[in-house]
JSON list of C-alpha atoms in Angstrom, two decimals:
[
{"chain": "V", "resi": 1, "resn": "MET", "atom": "CA", "xyz": [9.31, 6.28, 9.66]},
{"chain": "V", "resi": 2, "resn": "ALA", "atom": "CA", "xyz": [12.75, 7.13, 8.27]},
{"chain": "V", "resi": 3, "resn": "ASN", "atom": "CA", "xyz": [14.17, 6.89, 12.20]},
{"chain": "V", "resi": 4, "resn": "VAL", "atom": "CA", "xyz": [13.38, 3.38, 13.76]},
{"chain": "V", "resi": 5, "resn": "SER", "atom": "CA", "xyz": [14.02, 3.27, 17.55]},
{"chain": "V", "resi": 6, "resn": "VAL", "atom": "CA", "xyz": [14.34, -1.06, 18.15]},
{"chain": "V", "resi": 7, "resn": "PRO", "atom": "CA", "xyz": [13.97, -1.39, 22.13]},
{"chain": "V", "resi": 8, "resn": "ARG", "atom": "CA", "xyz": [15.76, -4.79, 23.57]},
{"chain": "V", "resi": 9, "resn": "GLY", "atom": "CA", "xyz": [13.60, -7.84, 23.11]},
{"chain": "V", "resi": 10, "resn": "ALA", "atom": "CA", "xyz": [11.14, -6.11, 20.33]},
{"chain": "V", "resi": 11, "resn": "TRP", "atom": "CA", "xyz": [10.63, -8.12, 17.15]},
{"chain": "V", "resi": 12, "resn": "ILE", "atom": "CA", "xyz": [11.57, -6.87, 13.37]},
{"chain": "V", "resi": 13, "resn": "MET", "atom": "CA", "xyz": [9.17, -8.36, 10.69]},
{"chain": "V", "resi": 14, "resn": "VAL", "atom": "CA", "xyz": [11.01, -7.63, 7.51]},
{"chain": "V", "resi": 15, "resn": "ALA", "atom": "CA", "xyz": [8.75, -8.61, 4.93]},
{"chain": "V", "resi": 16, "resn": "ASP", "atom": "CA", "xyz": [7.96, -8.84, 1.17]},
{"chain": "V", "resi": 17, "resn": "HIS", "atom": "CA", "xyz": [5.51, -10.93, -0.91]},
{"chain": "V", "resi": 18, "resn": "SER", "atom": "CA", "xyz": [7.52, -13.90, -0.95]},
{"chain": "V", "resi": 19, "resn": "LYS", "atom": "CA", "xyz": [9.50, -13.17, 2.32]},
{"chain": "V", "resi": 20, "resn": "ALA", "atom": "CA", "xyz": [9.17, -13.01, 5.81]},
{"chain": "V", "resi": 21, "resn": "ILE", "atom": "CA", "xyz": [11.92, -12.95, 8.34]},
{"chain": "V", "resi": 22, "resn": "LEU", "atom": "CA", "xyz": [11.14, -12.96, 12.35]},
{"chain": "V", "resi": 23, "resn": "LEU", "atom": "CA", "xyz": [14.31, -11.37, 14.49]},
{"chain": "V", "resi": 24, "resn": "GLU", "atom": "CA", "xyz": [14.46, -10.06, 17.90]},
{"chain": "V", "resi": 25, "resn": "ASN", "atom": "CA", "xyz": [16.60, -7.54, 18.77]},
{"chain": "V", "resi": 26, "resn": "LYS", "atom": "CA", "xyz": [19.51, -9.15, 21.51]},
{"chain": "V", "resi": 27, "resn": "GLY", "atom": "CA", "xyz": [21.22, -5.35, 21.12]},
{"chain": "V", "resi": 28, "resn": "THR", "atom": "CA", "xyz": [20.15, -2.10, 22.41]},
{"chain": "V", "resi": 29, "resn": "PRO", "atom": "CA", "xyz": [18.08, 0.25, 20.16]},
{"chain": "V", "resi": 30, "resn": "VAL", "atom": "CA", "xyz": [21.66, 1.70, 19.46]},
{"chain": "V", "resi": 31, "resn": "ALA", "atom": "CA", "xyz": [23.36, -0.90, 18.83]},
{"chain": "V", "resi": 32, "resn": "PRO", "atom": "CA", "xyz": [21.02, -3.92, 17.88]},
{"chain": "V", "resi": 33, "resn": "GLN", "atom": "CA", "xyz": [21.89, -7.42, 17.50]},
{"chain": "V", "resi": 34, "resn": "LEU", "atom": "CA", "xyz": [19.53, -9.41, 15.48]},
{"chain": "V", "resi": 35, "resn": "GLU", "atom": "CA", "xyz": [18.51, -12.92, 16.57]},
{"chain": "V", "resi": 36, "resn": "VAL", "atom": "CA", "xyz": [16.63, -14.51, 13.87]},
{"chain": "V", "resi": 37, "resn": "LYS", "atom": "CA", "xyz": [13.72, -16.36, 15.04]},
{"chain": "V", "resi": 38, "resn": "LYS", "atom": "CA", "xyz": [11.54, -17.57, 11.87]},
{"chain": "V", "resi": 39, "resn": "VAL", "atom": "CA", "xyz": [11.81, -17.42, 7.86]},
{"chain": "V", "resi": 40, "resn": "LEU", "atom": "CA", "xyz": [8.46, -17.69, 5.89]},
{"chain": "V", "resi": 41, "resn": "GLU", "atom": "CA", "xyz": [8.94, -18.36, 2.34]},
{"chain": "V", "resi": 42, "resn": "ALA", "atom": "CA", "xyz": [6.55, -18.19, -0.68]},
{"chain": "V", "resi": 43, "resn": "SER", "atom": "CA", "xyz": [6.04, -21.07, -2.66]},
{"chain": "V", "resi": 44, "resn": "GLU", "atom": "CA", "xyz": [7.01, -20.92, -6.43]},
{"chain": "V", "resi": 45, "resn": "ASN", "atom": "CA", "xyz": [4.67, -18.69, -7.69]},
{"chain": "V", "resi": 46, "resn": "PRO", "atom": "CA", "xyz": [4.99, -19.15, -11.85]},
{"chain": "V", "resi": 47, "resn": "PRO", "atom": "CA", "xyz": [4.42, -16.16, -14.28]},
{"chain": "V", "resi": 48, "resn": "THR", "atom": "CA", "xyz": [0.06, -14.79, -14.37]},
{"chain": "V", "resi": 49, "resn": "ARG", "atom": "CA", "xyz": [0.29, -16.07, -18.17]},
{"chain": "V", "resi": 50, "resn": "ASP", "atom": "CA", "xyz": [0.69, -19.80, -16.64]},
{"chain": "V", "resi": 51, "resn": "GLN", "atom": "CA", "xyz": [-2.34, -19.81, -13.87]},
{"chain": "V", "resi": 52, "resn": "GLY", "atom": "CA", "xyz": [-5.03, -18.03, -15.97]},
{"chain": "V", "resi": 53, "resn": "THR", "atom": "CA", "xyz": [-6.62, -20.06, -18.44]},
{"chain": "V", "resi": 54, "resn": "ASP", "atom": "CA", "xyz": [-8.76, -17.81, -20.21]},
{"chain": "V", "resi": 55, "resn": "GLY", "atom": "CA", "xyz": [-8.69, -14.80, -21.34]},
{"chain": "V", "resi": 56, "resn": "PRO", "atom": "CA", "xyz": [-10.33, -11.21, -19.79]},
{"chain": "V", "resi": 57, "resn": "GLY", "atom": "CA", "xyz": [-14.19, -11.88, -19.60]},
{"chain": "V", "resi": 58, "resn": "THR", "atom": "CA", "xyz": [-16.31, -9.57, -20.84]},
{"chain": "V", "resi": 59, "resn": "VAL", "atom": "CA", "xyz": [-19.94, -7.63, -19.14]},
{"chain": "V", "resi": 60, "resn": "TYR", "atom": "CA", "xyz": [-22.65, -6.81, -20.72]},
{"chain": "V", "resi": 61, "resn": "ALA", "atom": "CA", "xyz": [-24.98, -4.08, -19.77]},
{"chain": "V", "resi": 62, "resn": "GLY", "atom": "CA", "xyz": [-27.55, -3.18, -21.91]},
{"chain": "V", "resi": 63, "resn": "SER", "atom": "CA", "xyz": [-25.90, -1.98, -25.27]},
{"chain": "V", "resi": 64, "resn": "HIS", "atom": "CA", "xyz": [-23.13, -1.74, -23.78]},
{"chain": "V", "resi": 65, "resn": "ARG", "atom": "CA", "xyz": [-19.97, -3.83, -22.88]},
{"chain": "V", "resi": 66, "resn": "SER", "atom": "CA", "xyz": [-16.94, -3.39, -21.71]},
{"chain": "V", "resi": 67, "resn": "HIS", "atom": "CA", "xyz": [-13.56, -6.15, -20.92]},
{"chain": "V", "resi": 68, "resn": "VAL", "atom": "CA", "xyz": [-12.64, -6.91, -17.07]},
{"chain": "V", "resi": 69, "resn": "GLU", "atom": "CA", "xyz": [-9.27, -6.35, -16.34]},
{"chain": "V", "resi": 70, "resn": "GLN", "atom": "CA", "xyz": [-7.02, -9.65, -16.07]},
{"chain": "V", "resi": 71, "resn": "THR", "atom": "CA", "xyz": [-6.66, -11.49, -12.25]},
{"chain": "V", "resi": 72, "resn": "ASP", "atom": "CA", "xyz": [-3.07, -10.55, -10.98]},
{"chain": "V", "resi": 73, "resn": "TRP", "atom": "CA", "xyz": [-2.49, -13.76, -9.63]},
{"chain": "V", "resi": 74, "resn": "HIS", "atom": "CA", "xyz": [1.48, -12.42, -8.67]},
{"chain": "V", "resi": 75, "resn": "ALA", "atom": "CA", "xyz": [-0.72, -9.52, -6.51]},
{"chain": "V", "resi": 76, "resn": "VAL", "atom": "CA", "xyz": [-2.89, -11.99, -5.16]},
{"chain": "V", "resi": 77, "resn": "ALA", "atom": "CA", "xyz": [-0.25, -14.90, -4.45]},
{"chain": "V", "resi": 78, "resn": "GLY", "atom": "CA", "xyz": [1.39, -11.84, -2.78]},
{"chain": "V", "resi": 79, "resn": "ARG", "atom": "CA", "xyz": [-1.35, -10.66, 0.00]},
{"chain": "V", "resi": 80, "resn": "ARG", "atom": "CA", "xyz": [-2.24, -14.36, 1.07]},
{"chain": "V", "resi": 81, "resn": "PHE", "atom": "CA", "xyz": [2.28, -14.67, 1.49]},
{"chain": "V", "resi": 82, "resn": "LEU", "atom": "CA", "xyz": [1.40, -11.50, 3.31]},
{"chain": "V", "resi": 83, "resn": "GLU", "atom": "CA", "xyz": [-1.46, -13.07, 5.50]},
{"chain": "V", "resi": 84, "resn": "HIS", "atom": "CA", "xyz": [0.14, -16.00, 6.43]},
{"chain": "V", "resi": 85, "resn": "ALA", "atom": "CA", "xyz": [3.02, -14.65, 7.70]},
{"chain": "V", "resi": 86, "resn": "ALA", "atom": "CA", "xyz": [0.40, -11.90, 10.05]},
{"chain": "V", "resi": 87, "resn": "GLU", "atom": "CA", "xyz": [-0.95, -14.87, 11.20]},
{"chain": "V", "resi": 88, "resn": "ALA", "atom": "CA", "xyz": [2.92, -16.51, 12.16]},
{"chain": "V", "resi": 89, "resn": "VAL", "atom": "CA", "xyz": [3.07, -12.99, 14.07]},
{"chain": "V", "resi": 90, "resn": "GLU", "atom": "CA", "xyz": [-0.01, -13.24, 15.38]},
{"chain": "V", "resi": 91, "resn": "ALA", "atom": "CA", "xyz": [0.46, -16.78, 16.78]},
{"chain": "V", "resi": 92, "resn": "ALA", "atom": "CA", "xyz": [3.99, -15.74, 18.58]},
{"chain": "V", "resi": 93, "resn": "ARG", "atom": "CA", "xyz": [1.90, -12.50, 20.23]},
{"chain": "V", "resi": 94, "resn": "THR", "atom": "CA", "xyz": [-0.89, -14.71, 21.03]},
{"chain": "V", "resi": 95, "resn": "LEU", "atom": "CA", "xyz": [2.32, -16.88, 23.04]},
{"chain": "V", "resi": 96, "resn": "ASN", "atom": "CA", "xyz": [3.49, -13.79, 24.39]},
{"chain": "V", "resi": 97, "resn": "GLU", "atom": "CA", "xyz": [6.57, -14.31, 22.98]},
{"chain": "V", "resi": 98, "resn": "PHE", "atom": "CA", "xyz": [7.05, -10.48, 22.12]},
{"chain": "V", "resi": 99, "resn": "LYS", "atom": "CA", "xyz": [6.22, -7.28, 23.74]},
{"chain": "V", "resi": 100, "resn": "SER", "atom": "CA", "xyz": [6.43, -5.31, 20.72]},
{"chain": "V", "resi": 101, "resn": "ILE", "atom": "CA", "xyz": [7.51, -5.44, 17.10]},
{"chain": "V", "resi": 102, "resn": "VAL", "atom": "CA", "xyz": [8.59, -2.87, 14.13]},
{"chain": "V", "resi": 103, "resn": "LEU", "atom": "CA", "xyz": [7.32, -3.74, 11.12]},
{"chain": "V", "resi": 104, "resn": "VAL", "atom": "CA", "xyz": [9.85, -3.16, 7.86]},
{"chain": "V", "resi": 105, "resn": "ALA", "atom": "CA", "xyz": [8.95, -3.61, 4.33]},
{"chain": "V", "resi": 106, "resn": "PRO", "atom": "CA", "xyz": [8.60, -1.85, 1.05]},
{"chain": "V", "resi": 107, "resn": "PRO", "atom": "CA", "xyz": [6.09, 0.86, 0.99]},
{"chain": "V", "resi": 108, "resn": "LYS", "atom": "CA", "xyz": [2.80, -1.16, -0.63]},
{"chain": "V", "resi": 109, "resn": "ALA", "atom": "CA", "xyz": [3.34, -3.85, 1.53]},
{"chain": "V", "resi": 110, "resn": "LEU", "atom": "CA", "xyz": [3.60, -2.00, 4.59]},
{"chain": "V", "resi": 111, "resn": "ALA", "atom": "CA", "xyz": [-0.02, -0.87, 4.10]},
{"chain": "V", "resi": 112, "resn": "GLU", "atom": "CA", "xyz": [-0.69, -4.08, 3.13]},
{"chain": "V", "resi": 113, "resn": "LEU", "atom": "CA", "xyz": [0.52, -5.62, 6.30]},
{"chain": "V", "resi": 114, "resn": "ARG", "atom": "CA", "xyz": [-1.05, -2.14, 8.48]},
{"chain": "V", "resi": 115, "resn": "SER", "atom": "CA", "xyz": [-4.69, -3.58, 6.71]},
{"chain": "V", "resi": 116, "resn": "ILE", "atom": "CA", "xyz": [-3.59, -7.26, 7.50]},
{"chain": "V", "resi": 117, "resn": "VAL", "atom": "CA", "xyz": [-2.38, -7.58, 10.67]},
{"chain": "V", "resi": 118, "resn": "SER", "atom": "CA", "xyz": [-5.00, -7.98, 13.75]},
{"chain": "V", "resi": 119, "resn": "ALA", "atom": "CA", "xyz": [-5.57, -5.53, 16.90]},
{"chain": "V", "resi": 120, "resn": "SER", "atom": "CA", "xyz": [-3.06, -6.73, 19.25]},
{"chain": "V", "resi": 121, "resn": "VAL", "atom": "CA", "xyz": [-0.55, -7.13, 16.89]},
{"chain": "V", "resi": 122, "resn": "LYS", "atom": "CA", "xyz": [-1.43, -3.13, 15.91]},
{"chain": "V", "resi": 123, "resn": "THR", "atom": "CA", "xyz": [-1.09, -2.44, 19.67]},
{"chain": "V", "resi": 124, "resn": "SER", "atom": "CA", "xyz": [2.07, -3.98, 19.83]},
{"chain": "V", "resi": 125, "resn": "ILE", "atom": "CA", "xyz": [4.23, -1.98, 17.18]},
{"chain": "V", "resi": 126, "resn": "VAL", "atom": "CA", "xyz": [6.99, 0.53, 17.95]},
{"chain": "V", "resi": 127, "resn": "GLY", "atom": "CA", "xyz": [7.77, 1.81, 14.58]},
{"chain": "V", "resi": 128, "resn": "GLU", "atom": "CA", "xyz": [7.74, 1.01, 11.09]},
{"chain": "V", "resi": 129, "resn": "LEU", "atom": "CA", "xyz": [10.68, 1.13, 8.06]},
{"chain": "V", "resi": 130, "resn": "ASP", "atom": "CA", "xyz": [9.50, 1.18, 4.68]},
{"chain": "V", "resi": 131, "resn": "LYS", "atom": "CA", "xyz": [11.73, -0.44, 2.71]},
{"chain": "V", "resi": 132, "resn": "ASP", "atom": "CA", "xyz": [12.93, -3.50, 0.91]},
{"chain": "V", "resi": 133, "resn": "LEU", "atom": "CA", "xyz": [15.40, -5.47, 2.97]},
{"chain": "V", "resi": 134, "resn": "VAL", "atom": "CA", "xyz": [13.87, -8.43, 3.59]},
{"chain": "V", "resi": 135, "resn": "HIS", "atom": "CA", "xyz": [17.19, -10.01, 0.99]},
{"chain": "V", "resi": 136, "resn": "LEU", "atom": "CA", "xyz": [19.75, -8.25, 2.97]},
{"chain": "V", "resi": 137, "resn": "PRO", "atom": "CA", "xyz": [21.82, -10.26, 5.53]},
{"chain": "V", "resi": 138, "resn": "VAL", "atom": "CA", "xyz": [21.11, -9.74, 8.94]},
{"chain": "V", "resi": 139, "resn": "ALA", "atom": "CA", "xyz": [23.53, -7.83, 9.94]},
{"chain": "V", "resi": 140, "resn": "LYS", "atom": "CA", "xyz": [22.58, -5.10, 7.13]},
{"chain": "V", "resi": 141, "resn": "ILE", "atom": "CA", "xyz": [19.71, -5.05, 8.26]},
{"chain": "V", "resi": 142, "resn": "ALA", "atom": "CA", "xyz": [20.87, -4.22, 11.86]},
{"chain": "V", "resi": 143, "resn": "GLU", "atom": "CA", "xyz": [22.88, -1.22, 10.29]},
{"chain": "V", "resi": 144, "resn": "HIS", "atom": "CA", "xyz": [19.54, 0.52, 8.90]},
{"chain": "V", "resi": 145, "resn": "LEU", "atom": "CA", "xyz": [17.82, -0.23, 11.95]},
{"chain": "V", "resi": 146, "resn": "ALA", "atom": "CA", "xyz": [20.17, 1.61, 14.23]},
{"chain": "V", "resi": 147, "resn": "ALA", "atom": "CA", "xyz": [19.38, 4.81, 15.93]}
]
């Protein structure tokens, strides 16, 4: 969705694989005034070459053998971080801290979030924006969300 309307009181989750910002719109859909509710950041994630101990494995099937692709530890850590962020959103939803939420994330992270968030959060989603805005100042994020 390129044109997202953020109702007054709605929460916005701006995330990528290493940082998530939970915001609340205190303004209107036309002129959002965003207030930071919570910021989550992933712990340091060293390069994959420093995390793996062995080379890729080999699978033998009869007279054939194949090499197994090395695990991308950055992707694994990114997925775990998004799961942690989704749990924080679920906890806020359970406490009725918001009734509607807008998800903002790069396309790959947004797709992962869709598969991770709980059913109660899914029913609260009123919009999505597939852009990487997590490293922008809050005022710039508001400009992107203005209807």
